């Protein structure tokens, strides 16, 4: 007998919302029912209609009028739009999985802290850079002291839509916060770069972790490898570009002076659901959000 | 005589790359005092990668840059103090701190095809009462026509000027001229040029830009800056003087400042070595130079090969992390070749 699926809607019919739609359709636990946008000519809405889903350009008002038919809303608009919508979702009894960098609810990275926030009304998916890098920081900080962590996230220009571009400041700040709040580093900094190369590059992430004295090199490397394998269970294109690199030098970090750092070079190839495989940044956000949505559905 | 263009000296910002971001407060005070005394109207001070640039990826600053900006503001009697900010590296909070420290001008830098990430920051700069200049980096990587479209975006956000920024020092005289001419024809706000000397063309490109009506020019005293260096302020002023172009800066005085105040910071500045030249030849971001040399030493590979591979990968400004990636791969390749041989 098939269990009742949890009904979900997506608000935001841009790159992220459309990619998420394709993944939600495949979920055994979630029933993707509606895609909500504001632009009647949006390609995402046209694709939703082709798939036989409800698609509307009437914005969140449409969803709120029919809130009783839904359990979870995935927000894929922008940080400031989500700040307006979030209290209305909560009042209507809808759980929100926020894919913008608005950072209203707790930051969630599935392999690190998913179980801790299953009762929250609103959870935040951080950013693509945060989903790709906070797990690595967590992997290092679970085996040694990380006074400071820094990440560089580079995505193909064509995969960064207008929402991401207008939000670049929120993007860097929210990603930085995830390195400490989820990753467990004492200080964090995030850097985002857009690269317009042709053909488009795969999403690249570099994670620098300052290593406090007394770290065990093999233990740190193994912890990173284990975490990469765990993320790859829900983001198949997530992989190390090279083995973790240990560099010894004197580094005056914001978390104090250290004598070594470990550098983890990652790339993320997307599943190619909506955008081509280079857009691993879309894929890791949407795949992580599905994982969170499924956990929320199973918990309720 | 009224100067024909506005000179911005970036010794204490672009030059920060050349000293691995190790400027001291005392150096900043001395250089600002000397440049201000010589009549330089705008002096840029910050980490080489802009406010908030102090990091593993770009190098940690010796002295907190807000301390340096404050010191510069205190020393300047006429000159305005400028900062650089790169969206994605620095944040709006860094810009607020710079304004509080007394900076009056901000140059907001994006890759030459990504102007739309500067919108929030240009608007904020004006709210803070600062002049906002758009800085289109790696201008050699796009066409004059596409560069103009990006400049128009920055102008639409309210930019007071937009620069053709040749971060790779890769533009020939004709290419620099065509980009400046395209911007002059396409936007109403001011147009600037920021040249690097990797192909030994920085002064020539700046003079060609003047023939196209450029409104602002960047220099660095002694050329102290990323890659093989910038357009040397003192050489630019001297060449302008001989061409009958008023600069507002006293030539003999700035020549003395270069020799006595700035040259001691890095006596060998001005040499275009193989790596420096290759940046311009392969079109690679100038700030990669010292990082590539260090990675070459650490991994026992050739810095030349690192730079050429970065050029092939079309890496853009800010991707210093790719230097480690390339060096590690070259090392692996060399080990594999040795194993096979």
Coordinates of C-alpha atoms in Angstrom, one line a residue:
Chain A
X1 CA 0.0 0.0 0.0
X2 CA 1.3 3.4 -0.9
X3 CA 1.5 6.0 1.9
X4 CA -0.1 9.3 1.5
X5 CA 2.3 11.8 -0.1
X6 CA 2.9 15.2 1.4
X7 CA 1.6 18.0 -0.9
X8 CA 4.1 20.7 -1.9
X9 CA 4.2 23.8 -4.0
X10 CA 7.1 25.9 -5.2
X11 CA 7.0 29.7 -5.2
X12 CA 9.4 31.1 -7.8
X13 CA 9.6 29.8 -11.4
X14 CA 13.1 30.8 -12.2
X15 CA 16.2 28.6 -12.6
X16 CA 16.1 27.2 -9.1
X17 CA 12.3 26.7 -8.9
X18 CA 12.2 24.9 -12.3
X19 CA 15.1 22.6 -11.5
X20 CA 13.5 21.8 -8.1
X21 CA 10.2 20.9 -9.8
X22 CA 11.9 18.2 -11.8
X23 CA 13.4 16.7 -8.7
X24 CA 10.3 16.9 -6.6
X25 CA 8.3 15.0 -9.3
X26 CA 10.6 12.0 -8.7
X27 CA 10.3 12.1 -4.9
X28 CA 8.6 9.0 -3.4
X29 CA 7.5 11.1 -0.4
X30 CA 6.4 14.4 -1.8
X31 CA 3.7 15.2 -4.3
X32 CA 4.7 18.2 -6.4
X33 CA 1.4 19.9 -7.1
X34 CA 1.9 23.6 -8.1
X35 CA 4.5 26.0 -9.4
X36 CA 3.8 29.6 -8.5
X37 CA 5.4 32.5 -10.3
X38 CA 4.7 36.1 -11.1
X39 CA 5.6 36.3 -14.8
X40 CA 3.0 34.7 -17.1
X41 CA 5.6 34.2 -19.8
X42 CA 8.1 32.4 -17.6
X43 CA 9.6 29.3 -19.1
X44 CA 9.3 27.4 -15.8
X45 CA 5.5 27.9 -15.7
X46 CA 5.2 26.7 -19.3
X47 CA 7.1 23.6 -18.5
X48 CA 5.0 23.0 -15.4
X49 CA 1.8 23.1 -17.5
X50 CA 3.4 20.7 -20.0
X51 CA 3.9 18.3 -17.1
X52 CA 0.3 18.6 -16.1
X53 CA 1.0 20.5 -12.9
X54 CA -0.9 23.5 -11.7
X55 CA 1.0 26.6 -12.8
X56 CA 0.0 30.2 -11.9
X57 CA 1.5 33.6 -12.4
X58 CA -0.7 35.0 -9.6
X59 CA 2.1 34.9 -7.0
X60 CA 1.9 33.8 -3.4
X61 CA -1.6 35.1 -2.9
X62 CA -2.9 32.2 -5.1
X63 CA -1.1 29.7 -2.8
X64 CA -2.3 31.3 0.4
X65 CA -5.9 31.2 -0.7
X66 CA -5.6 27.5 -1.1
X67 CA -3.2 26.9 1.7
X68 CA -5.3 24.0 3.1
X69 CA -4.4 21.9 0.1
X70 CA -0.6 22.1 0.8
X71 CA 1.8 21.1 3.6
X72 CA 5.1 22.5 2.5
X73 CA 6.1 25.4 0.3
X74 CA 9.6 25.7 -1.2
X75 CA 10.6 29.3 -1.8
X76 CA 12.9 30.0 -4.7
X77 CA 12.4 33.8 -5.2
X78 CA 14.8 36.2 -3.6
X79 CA 15.8 37.1 0.0
X80 CA 13.6 40.2 0.2
X81 CA 10.6 38.5 -1.4
X82 CA 10.9 35.6 1.1
X83 CA 11.1 38.0 4.0
X84 CA 7.7 39.3 2.9
X85 CA 6.1 35.9 2.3
X86 CA 7.5 33.9 5.3
X87 CA 5.1 35.3 8.0
X88 CA 2.1 34.7 5.7
X89 CA 3.1 31.1 5.1
X90 CA 3.5 30.5 8.8
X91 CA 0.1 32.1 9.6
X92 CA -1.5 29.8 7.0
X93 CA 0.1 26.7 8.5
X94 CA 2.5 26.0 5.7
X95 CA 6.0 24.8 6.5
X96 CA 8.6 26.7 4.5
X97 CA 11.8 25.4 2.9
X98 CA 13.6 28.6 2.0
X99 CA 16.1 28.4 -1.0
X100 CA 16.9 32.1 -0.8
X101 CA 19.7 33.5 1.4
X102 CA 17.1 35.3 3.6
X103 CA 18.2 33.3 6.6
X104 CA 15.0 33.6 8.6
X105 CA 15.0 30.0 9.8
X106 CA 17.8 27.8 11.0
X107 CA 20.5 26.9 8.4
X108 CA 20.3 23.3 7.3
X109 CA 22.8 21.1 5.6
X110 CA 21.4 17.5 5.3
X111 CA 24.4 15.4 6.4
X112 CA 25.3 17.7 9.2
X113 CA 22.2 18.9 11.1
X114 CA 19.0 17.9 9.3
X115 CA 17.7 16.0 12.4
X116 CA 17.9 19.1 14.6
X117 CA 15.4 21.3 12.9
X118 CA 12.5 19.0 11.8
X119 CA 10.0 20.9 13.9
X120 CA 11.0 24.4 12.7
X121 CA 8.3 26.3 10.7
X122 CA 10.9 27.7 8.4
X123 CA 14.3 26.2 7.4
X124 CA 16.9 27.9 5.3
X125 CA 18.9 26.1 2.6
X126 CA 21.7 28.7 2.9
X127 CA 23.2 29.0 -0.7
X128 CA 24.6 26.7 -3.2
X129 CA 28.1 27.6 -2.0
X130 CA 27.0 26.8 1.6
X131 CA 25.5 23.4 0.7
X132 CA 28.7 22.6 -1.1
X133 CA 31.2 23.7 1.5
X134 CA 29.7 23.7 5.0
X135 CA 29.8 19.9 5.1
X136 CA 33.6 19.9 4.5
X137 CA 34.1 22.4 7.3
X138 CA 32.0 20.3 9.5
X139 CA 34.0 17.2 8.5
X140 CA 37.2 18.9 9.6
X141 CA 35.8 20.5 12.7
X142 CA 34.5 17.1 14.0
X143 CA 38.1 15.9 14.2
X144 CA 40.1 19.0 15.1
X145 CA 39.9 22.7 16.0
X146 CA 39.1 25.0 13.1
X147 CA 39.8 28.6 14.2
X148 CA 38.9 29.9 10.7
X149 CA 37.3 28.6 7.5
X150 CA 37.1 30.3 4.2
X151 CA 35.5 29.2 0.9
X152 CA 35.6 30.3 -2.7
X153 CA 32.6 29.3 -4.8
X154 CA 32.8 29.8 -8.5
X155 CA 29.8 29.3 -10.8
X156 CA 29.3 29.7 -14.5
X157 CA 27.9 33.1 -15.3
X158 CA 25.0 31.6 -17.3
X159 CA 23.8 29.6 -14.3
X160 CA 23.5 32.7 -12.0
X161 CA 20.1 34.2 -12.6
X162 CA 18.9 37.7 -11.7
X163 CA 17.9 36.6 -8.2
X164 CA 21.4 35.4 -7.4
X165 CA 23.0 38.5 -8.9
X166 CA 20.8 40.9 -7.0
X167 CA 21.5 38.9 -3.8
X168 CA 25.3 38.7 -4.0
X169 CA 25.8 40.5 -0.7
X170 CA 23.3 38.3 1.1
X171 CA 24.8 35.3 -0.6
X172 CA 28.3 35.9 0.7
X173 CA 27.1 36.8 4.2
X174 CA 24.7 33.8 4.6
X175 CA 27.4 31.4 3.2
X176 CA 29.9 32.9 5.7
X177 CA 27.4 32.3 8.6
X178 CA 27.0 28.7 7.6
X179 CA 30.7 28.0 8.0
X180 CA 30.5 28.8 11.7
X181 CA 26.8 28.0 12.5
X182 CA 26.8 24.6 10.7
X183 CA 30.4 24.0 9.9
X184 CA 31.7 24.6 13.4
X185 CA 34.6 26.9 12.5
X186 CA 35.2 29.8 14.9
X187 CA 35.3 32.4 12.1
X188 CA 34.2 32.2 8.5
X189 CA 34.5 34.0 5.2
X190 CA 32.8 33.2 1.9
X191 CA 33.8 34.5 -1.5
X192 CA 31.7 34.2 -4.7
X193 CA 33.0 34.4 -8.2
X194 CA 31.1 34.3 -11.5
X195 CA 33.0 32.9 -14.4
X196 CA 31.8 33.6 -18.0
X197 CA 34.1 31.1 -19.8
X198 CA 32.8 29.2 -22.8
X199 CA 32.0 26.4 -22.7
X200 CA 30.6 27.0 -19.1
X201 CA 32.7 25.7 -16.2
X202 CA 31.4 23.2 -13.7
X203 CA 30.6 24.7 -10.3
X204 CA 33.9 24.8 -8.4
X205 CA 34.3 25.1 -4.6
X206 CA 37.5 25.5 -2.6
X207 CA 37.4 25.1 1.1
X208 CA 40.3 26.4 3.2
X209 CA 40.3 25.3 6.9
X210 CA 42.9 26.7 9.3
X211 CA 44.1 23.8 11.4
X212 CA 44.8 24.3 15.1
X213 CA 47.8 22.6 16.7
X214 CA 47.6 18.8 17.3
X215 CA 45.5 17.9 14.2
X216 CA 46.0 14.4 12.7
X217 CA 46.5 14.6 9.0
X218 CA 45.2 11.2 8.2
X219 CA 42.1 11.7 10.4
X220 CA 41.3 15.0 8.8
X221 CA 41.7 13.6 5.2
X222 CA 39.6 10.6 6.0
X223 CA 36.8 12.7 7.6
X224 CA 36.7 14.8 4.4
X225 CA 36.5 11.8 2.2
X226 CA 33.7 10.3 4.3
X227 CA 31.7 13.5 4.1
X228 CA 32.2 13.8 0.3
X229 CA 30.8 10.3 0.0
X230 CA 27.8 11.2 2.1
X231 CA 26.9 14.3 0.2
X232 CA 27.3 12.3 -3.1
X233 CA 24.5 10.1 -2.0
X234 CA 22.0 12.9 -2.7
X235 CA 24.1 15.0 -5.1
X236 CA 25.7 12.4 -7.4
X237 CA 27.9 14.9 -9.2
X238 CA 29.6 16.1 -6.0
X239 CA 33.2 15.1 -5.9
X240 CA 36.8 15.9 -5.0
X241 CA 38.9 17.4 -7.8
X242 CA 42.1 16.3 -6.0
X243 CA 42.8 14.7 -2.6
X244 CA 42.8 17.2 0.3
X245 CA 46.0 19.3 0.3
X246 CA 47.8 20.2 3.5
X247 CA 49.9 23.3 3.4
X248 CA 52.2 24.4 6.2
X249 CA 53.1 28.0 6.6
X250 CA 52.4 30.8 9.1
X251 CA 48.8 32.2 8.5
X252 CA 47.5 35.1 10.4
X253 CA 43.8 34.3 10.2
X254 CA 40.9 36.2 11.9
X255 CA 40.8 33.2 14.3
X256 CA 44.4 33.6 15.3
X257 CA 47.8 32.5 13.9
X258 CA 47.9 28.9 12.6
X259 CA 50.8 26.8 11.2
X260 CA 48.8 24.8 8.7
X261 CA 45.7 24.7 6.5
X262 CA 43.9 22.0 4.6
X263 CA 42.6 22.9 1.1
X264 CA 39.8 20.9 -0.3
X265 CA 39.1 21.3 -4.1
X266 CA 35.6 20.3 -5.1
X267 CA 33.6 20.3 -8.2
X268 CA 29.9 19.7 -8.6
X269 CA 28.4 18.4 -11.8
X270 CA 24.6 18.8 -12.0
X271 CA 22.1 16.1 -12.9
X272 CA 21.0 18.1 -15.9
X273 CA 17.3 18.3 -14.9
X274 CA 16.7 21.8 -16.1
X275 CA 20.0 23.4 -16.7
X276 CA 22.9 21.5 -18.3
X277 CA 25.3 19.6 -16.1
X278 CA 27.7 22.5 -15.6
X279 CA 25.1 24.1 -13.3
X280 CA 26.0 22.0 -10.3
X281 CA 25.2 25.0 -8.2
X282 CA 21.5 24.7 -9.0
X283 CA 21.6 20.9 -8.5
X284 CA 23.1 21.0 -5.1
X285 CA 20.6 23.5 -3.8
X286 CA 17.6 21.7 -5.2
X287 CA 18.8 18.2 -4.3
X288 CA 19.5 19.3 -0.8
X289 CA 16.0 21.0 -0.6
X290 CA 14.3 17.8 -1.7
X291 CA 16.2 15.9 1.0
X292 CA 15.1 18.4 3.6
X293 CA 11.5 18.3 2.3
X294 CA 11.4 14.6 2.5
X295 CA 12.7 14.6 6.1
X296 CA 10.1 17.1 7.1
X297 CA 7.3 15.0 5.5
X298 CA 8.5 11.9 7.2
X299 CA 8.7 13.6 10.6
X300 CA 5.2 15.0 10.5
Chain B
X1 CA 45.8 75.1 -16.0
X2 CA 42.8 72.8 -15.5
X3 CA 44.0 69.2 -15.7
X4 CA 42.8 67.3 -18.8
X5 CA 41.9 64.2 -16.8
X6 CA 41.6 63.2 -13.2
X7 CA 44.5 61.1 -11.9
X8 CA 43.9 58.4 -9.3
X9 CA 47.0 56.9 -7.7
X10 CA 46.5 53.3 -6.7
X11 CA 50.0 52.6 -5.2
X12 CA 48.4 51.8 -1.9
X13 CA 45.7 49.5 -3.3
X14 CA 47.0 47.8 -6.5
X15 CA 50.5 48.1 -5.0
X16 CA 49.3 46.0 -2.1
X17 CA 49.4 43.0 -4.5
X18 CA 53.1 43.7 -5.1
X19 CA 53.9 43.6 -1.3
X20 CA 51.6 40.6 -0.6
X21 CA 49.3 43.0 1.3
X22 CA 51.9 43.8 4.0
X23 CA 51.7 47.7 3.9
X24 CA 52.2 49.3 7.3
X25 CA 50.4 52.3 8.7
X26 CA 53.7 54.2 8.5
X27 CA 54.2 53.5 4.8
X28 CA 50.7 54.5 4.1
X29 CA 51.1 57.8 5.9
X30 CA 54.4 58.6 4.1
X31 CA 53.1 57.8 0.7
X32 CA 49.8 59.7 1.1
X33 CA 51.6 62.7 2.4
X34 CA 54.0 62.7 -0.5
X35 CA 51.3 62.1 -3.2
X36 CA 49.0 64.7 -1.7
X37 CA 51.9 67.2 -1.6
X38 CA 52.6 66.6 -5.3
X39 CA 49.0 67.4 -6.2
X40 CA 47.5 63.9 -6.9
X41 CA 43.7 64.4 -6.5
X42 CA 42.6 60.9 -5.7
X43 CA 44.6 58.2 -3.7
X44 CA 43.3 54.7 -3.4
X45 CA 44.0 52.7 -0.3
X46 CA 42.8 49.1 0.5
X47 CA 43.7 45.5 0.3
X48 CA 44.6 44.7 -3.3
X49 CA 41.4 42.8 -3.8
X50 CA 39.4 45.6 -2.2
X51 CA 37.8 46.1 1.2
X52 CA 37.3 42.7 2.8
X53 CA 39.9 41.1 0.6
X54 CA 42.1 39.9 3.5
X55 CA 41.8 36.1 3.3
X56 CA 43.5 32.8 2.7
X57 CA 42.7 33.1 -1.0
X58 CA 44.2 36.5 -1.6
X59 CA 46.6 36.9 1.4
X60 CA 45.9 38.3 4.8
X61 CA 46.6 42.0 5.4
X62 CA 49.5 43.0 7.7
X63 CA 47.4 45.9 9.0
X64 CA 43.7 46.2 9.2
X65 CA 42.8 48.1 6.1
X66 CA 40.3 50.4 7.9
X67 CA 43.3 51.5 10.0
X68 CA 45.1 52.3 6.8
X69 CA 42.2 54.2 5.3
X70 CA 41.8 56.3 8.4
X71 CA 45.5 57.1 8.4
X72 CA 45.3 58.1 4.8
X73 CA 42.4 60.4 5.4
X74 CA 44.3 62.0 8.2
X75 CA 47.4 62.7 6.1
X76 CA 45.6 64.0 3.0
X77 CA 45.0 67.7 2.9
X78 CA 43.6 68.0 -0.6
X79 CA 43.3 64.5 -2.0
X80 CA 40.2 62.4 -1.7
X81 CA 40.8 58.9 -0.4
X82 CA 39.3 56.1 -2.5
X83 CA 38.8 52.4 -1.8
X84 CA 38.1 49.4 -4.1
X85 CA 35.3 47.0 -3.5
X86 CA 34.7 43.7 -5.3
X87 CA 31.1 42.4 -4.9
X88 CA 31.4 38.7 -3.9
X89 CA 34.6 39.4 -2.0
X90 CA 33.8 42.4 0.1
X91 CA 30.3 43.1 1.4
X92 CA 28.2 46.2 1.9
X93 CA 29.3 46.2 5.6
X94 CA 32.9 46.7 4.5
X95 CA 31.8 49.6 2.3
X96 CA 30.0 51.2 5.3
X97 CA 33.1 50.9 7.4
X98 CA 35.2 52.5 4.6
X99 CA 32.8 55.4 4.4
X100 CA 33.0 55.8 8.2
X101 CA 36.7 55.8 8.0
X102 CA 36.5 58.8 5.6
X103 CA 36.8 57.3 2.1
X104 CA 35.0 59.6 -0.4
X105 CA 35.3 57.5 -3.6
X106 CA 34.6 53.8 -4.2
X107 CA 35.5 51.9 -7.3
X108 CA 33.1 48.9 -7.6
X109 CA 34.8 46.2 -9.6
X110 CA 33.2 43.3 -11.4
X111 CA 34.4 41.0 -14.2
X112 CA 33.9 42.8 -17.5
X113 CA 30.8 40.8 -18.4
X114 CA 29.1 40.8 -14.9
X115 CA 28.2 44.4 -14.3
X116 CA 24.8 43.6 -12.9
X117 CA 26.3 42.4 -9.6
X118 CA 27.4 46.0 -8.8
X119 CA 23.8 47.4 -8.5
X120 CA 23.4 47.1 -4.7
X121 CA 26.8 48.5 -4.1
X122 CA 26.6 51.5 -6.4
X123 CA 23.3 52.5 -4.8
X124 CA 24.7 52.1 -1.3
X125 CA 27.8 54.2 -2.2
X126 CA 25.5 57.1 -3.1
X127 CA 23.5 56.6 0.1
X128 CA 26.8 56.9 2.0
X129 CA 27.6 60.1 0.2
X130 CA 30.5 58.5 -1.8
X131 CA 31.3 58.9 -5.4
X132 CA 30.7 55.5 -7.2
X133 CA 33.0 54.5 -10.1
X134 CA 32.3 51.2 -12.0
X135 CA 35.5 49.1 -12.6
X136 CA 35.1 46.6 -15.5
X137 CA 38.0 44.2 -14.8
X138 CA 39.8 42.0 -17.4
X139 CA 38.5 44.3 -20.1
X140 CA 40.6 42.3 -22.6
X141 CA 38.3 39.3 -22.3
X142 CA 35.4 41.0 -24.1
X143 CA 34.7 43.1 -27.1
X144 CA 34.4 46.9 -27.1
X145 CA 30.7 46.5 -28.0
X146 CA 29.9 44.1 -25.1
X147 CA 32.0 46.2 -22.7
X148 CA 29.9 49.2 -23.6
X149 CA 26.6 47.3 -22.8
X150 CA 28.1 46.5 -19.3
X151 CA 29.2 50.1 -18.8
X152 CA 25.6 51.2 -19.6
X153 CA 24.3 48.9 -16.9
X154 CA 26.6 50.5 -14.4
X155 CA 25.6 53.9 -15.5
X156 CA 21.9 53.0 -15.2
X157 CA 22.6 52.1 -11.5
X158 CA 24.0 55.6 -11.0
X159 CA 27.7 55.1 -11.5
X160 CA 29.6 58.5 -11.8
X161 CA 32.1 56.9 -14.1
X162 CA 33.1 53.6 -15.6
X163 CA 36.7 52.3 -16.1
X164 CA 38.2 50.2 -18.8
X165 CA 40.3 48.0 -16.4
X166 CA 43.0 46.1 -18.1
X167 CA 43.7 43.7 -15.2
X168 CA 45.7 41.3 -17.4
X169 CA 47.8 44.1 -19.0
X170 CA 46.9 42.4 -22.2
X171 CA 45.4 45.2 -24.3
X172 CA 47.4 46.5 -27.3
X173 CA 47.3 50.2 -28.0
X174 CA 44.6 49.8 -30.6
X175 CA 42.5 47.5 -28.4
X176 CA 42.7 50.0 -25.5
X177 CA 41.8 52.9 -27.7
X178 CA 38.8 51.1 -29.2
X179 CA 37.4 50.2 -25.8
X180 CA 37.7 53.8 -24.5
X181 CA 36.2 55.2 -27.7
X182 CA 33.3 52.7 -27.4
X183 CA 32.6 53.7 -23.8
X184 CA 32.9 57.4 -24.6
X185 CA 30.3 57.0 -27.4
X186 CA 28.0 54.8 -25.3
X187 CA 27.7 56.4 -21.9
X188 CA 27.3 60.0 -20.7
X189 CA 29.2 59.6 -17.4
X190 CA 33.0 59.7 -17.1
X191 CA 35.2 57.1 -18.6
X192 CA 38.5 56.0 -17.1
X193 CA 41.4 53.7 -18.0
X194 CA 43.4 51.5 -15.6
X195 CA 46.4 50.0 -17.4
X196 CA 49.0 47.4 -16.4
X197 CA 52.5 47.2 -17.8
X198 CA 52.9 43.5 -18.6
X199 CA 53.3 44.3 -22.3
X200 CA 55.2 47.5 -21.5
X201 CA 52.2 49.5 -22.9
X202 CA 50.7 51.1 -19.8
X203 CA 51.7 54.7 -20.5
X204 CA 51.2 54.3 -24.2
X205 CA 47.7 52.9 -23.7
X206 CA 46.9 55.7 -21.3
X207 CA 48.0 58.4 -23.8
X208 CA 46.0 56.7 -26.5
X209 CA 43.0 56.8 -24.2
X210 CA 43.5 60.5 -23.7
X211 CA 43.3 61.0 -27.5
X212 CA 39.9 59.3 -27.3
X213 CA 38.8 61.7 -24.6
X214 CA 39.3 59.6 -21.5
X215 CA 38.3 61.5 -18.3
X216 CA 40.2 59.6 -15.6
X217 CA 43.5 57.7 -15.5
X218 CA 45.0 55.4 -12.9
X219 CA 48.6 55.2 -12.1
X220 CA 50.8 53.6 -9.4
X221 CA 54.0 55.4 -8.4
X222 CA 57.0 53.4 -9.6
X223 CA 54.3 51.2 -11.2
X224 CA 54.0 49.3 -7.8
X225 CA 51.1 47.0 -8.5
X226 CA 49.9 43.5 -9.7
X227 CA 51.7 41.6 -12.4
X228 CA 54.6 43.5 -13.9
X229 CA 53.1 46.6 -12.4
X230 CA 50.7 49.5 -13.3
X231 CA 51.0 52.6 -15.4
X232 CA 53.8 54.4 -13.5
X233 CA 52.3 57.7 -12.2
X234 CA 55.6 59.6 -12.5
X235 CA 56.2 58.4 -16.1
X236 CA 52.6 59.3 -17.1
X237 CA 52.9 62.8 -15.6
X238 CA 56.2 63.3 -17.3
X239 CA 54.9 62.1 -20.7
X240 CA 51.8 64.3 -20.4
X241 CA 53.9 67.3 -19.5
X242 CA 56.0 66.8 -22.6
X243 CA 52.9 66.4 -24.7
X244 CA 51.4 69.6 -23.4
X245 CA 48.7 67.9 -21.4
X246 CA 48.1 69.4 -18.0
X247 CA 47.8 66.9 -15.1
X248 CA 47.7 69.1 -12.0
X249 CA 50.7 67.2 -10.7
X250 CA 54.2 68.7 -10.5
X251 CA 56.4 66.4 -12.7
X252 CA 59.7 66.9 -10.8
X253 CA 58.0 66.5 -7.5
X254 CA 56.3 63.2 -8.4
X255 CA 59.5 61.9 -9.8
X256 CA 61.1 62.6 -6.4
X257 CA 58.2 61.0 -4.6
X258 CA 58.6 57.8 -6.8
X259 CA 62.4 57.6 -6.1
X260 CA 62.5 58.6 -2.5
X261 CA 59.2 57.5 -0.9
X262 CA 57.9 54.6 -3.0
X263 CA 60.9 52.9 -4.6
X264 CA 62.4 51.9 -1.2
X265 CA 59.2 49.8 -0.6
X266 CA 60.2 47.5 -3.5
X267 CA 63.4 48.6 -5.2
X268 CA 63.2 46.0 -8.1
X269 CA 59.7 47.3 -9.2
X270 CA 59.5 47.9 -12.9
X271 CA 61.2 44.8 -14.2
X272 CA 59.1 42.9 -16.7
X273 CA 60.2 39.3 -16.1
X274 CA 59.0 36.2 -17.9
X275 CA 56.1 35.6 -15.7
X276 CA 55.0 39.2 -15.8
X277 CA 55.2 39.3 -19.6
X278 CA 53.3 36.0 -19.9
X279 CA 50.4 37.5 -17.9
X280 CA 49.9 40.0 -20.6
X281 CA 50.7 37.6 -23.4
X282 CA 48.3 34.9 -22.2
X283 CA 45.7 37.4 -20.8
X284 CA 45.9 36.2 -17.2
X285 CA 44.8 38.3 -14.2
X286 CA 47.8 40.2 -12.9
X287 CA 47.3 39.5 -9.2
X288 CA 47.9 35.8 -9.8
X289 CA 51.6 36.5 -10.2
X290 CA 53.0 36.2 -6.7
X291 CA 50.6 33.4 -5.8
X292 CA 51.7 31.4 -8.9
X293 CA 55.4 31.9 -8.0
X294 CA 54.7 30.7 -4.5
X295 CA 52.7 27.7 -5.6
X296 CA 55.5 26.8 -8.1
X297 CA 58.0 26.7 -5.3
X298 CA 55.8 24.7 -3.0
X299 CA 54.8 22.0 -5.5
X300 CA 58.1 22.0 -7.5
X301 CA 56.5 23.0 -10.8
X302 CA 57.1 25.7 -13.3
X303 CA 55.3 29.1 -12.7
X304 CA 55.2 29.6 -16.5
X305 CA 53.2 26.4 -16.9
X306 CA 50.8 27.5 -14.1
X307 CA 50.2 30.8 -15.8
X308 CA 49.7 29.4 -19.3
X309 CA 47.2 26.8 -17.9
X310 CA 45.3 29.5 -16.1
X311 CA 45.0 31.3 -19.4
X312 CA 43.7 28.2 -21.1
X313 CA 41.1 27.7 -18.4
X314 CA 39.8 31.3 -18.9
X315 CA 40.1 31.8 -15.2
X316 CA 38.9 35.3 -14.0
X317 CA 39.9 37.7 -11.3
X318 CA 39.2 36.3 -7.8
X319 CA 39.9 32.7 -8.7
X320 CA 43.3 32.5 -7.0
X321 CA 42.2 29.1 -5.6
X322 CA 42.7 27.7 -9.1
X323 CA 46.4 28.3 -8.8
X324 CA 46.6 25.5 -6.2
X325 CA 44.4 23.3 -8.3
X326 CA 46.6 23.8 -11.4
X327 CA 49.9 23.4 -9.4
X328 CA 48.6 20.1 -7.8
X329 CA 47.6 18.8 -11.2
X330 CA 50.9 19.7 -12.8
X331 CA 52.7 18.0 -10.0
X332 CA 50.6 14.9 -10.4
X333 CA 51.2 14.9 -14.1
X334 CA 54.9 15.2 -13.7
X335 CA 54.9 12.3 -11.1
X336 CA 52.9 10.2 -13.5
X337 CA 55.3 11.0 -16.4
X338 CA 58.3 10.1 -14.3
X339 CA 56.6 6.9 -13.2
X340 CA 55.9 5.9 -16.8
X341 CA 59.4 6.9 -17.9

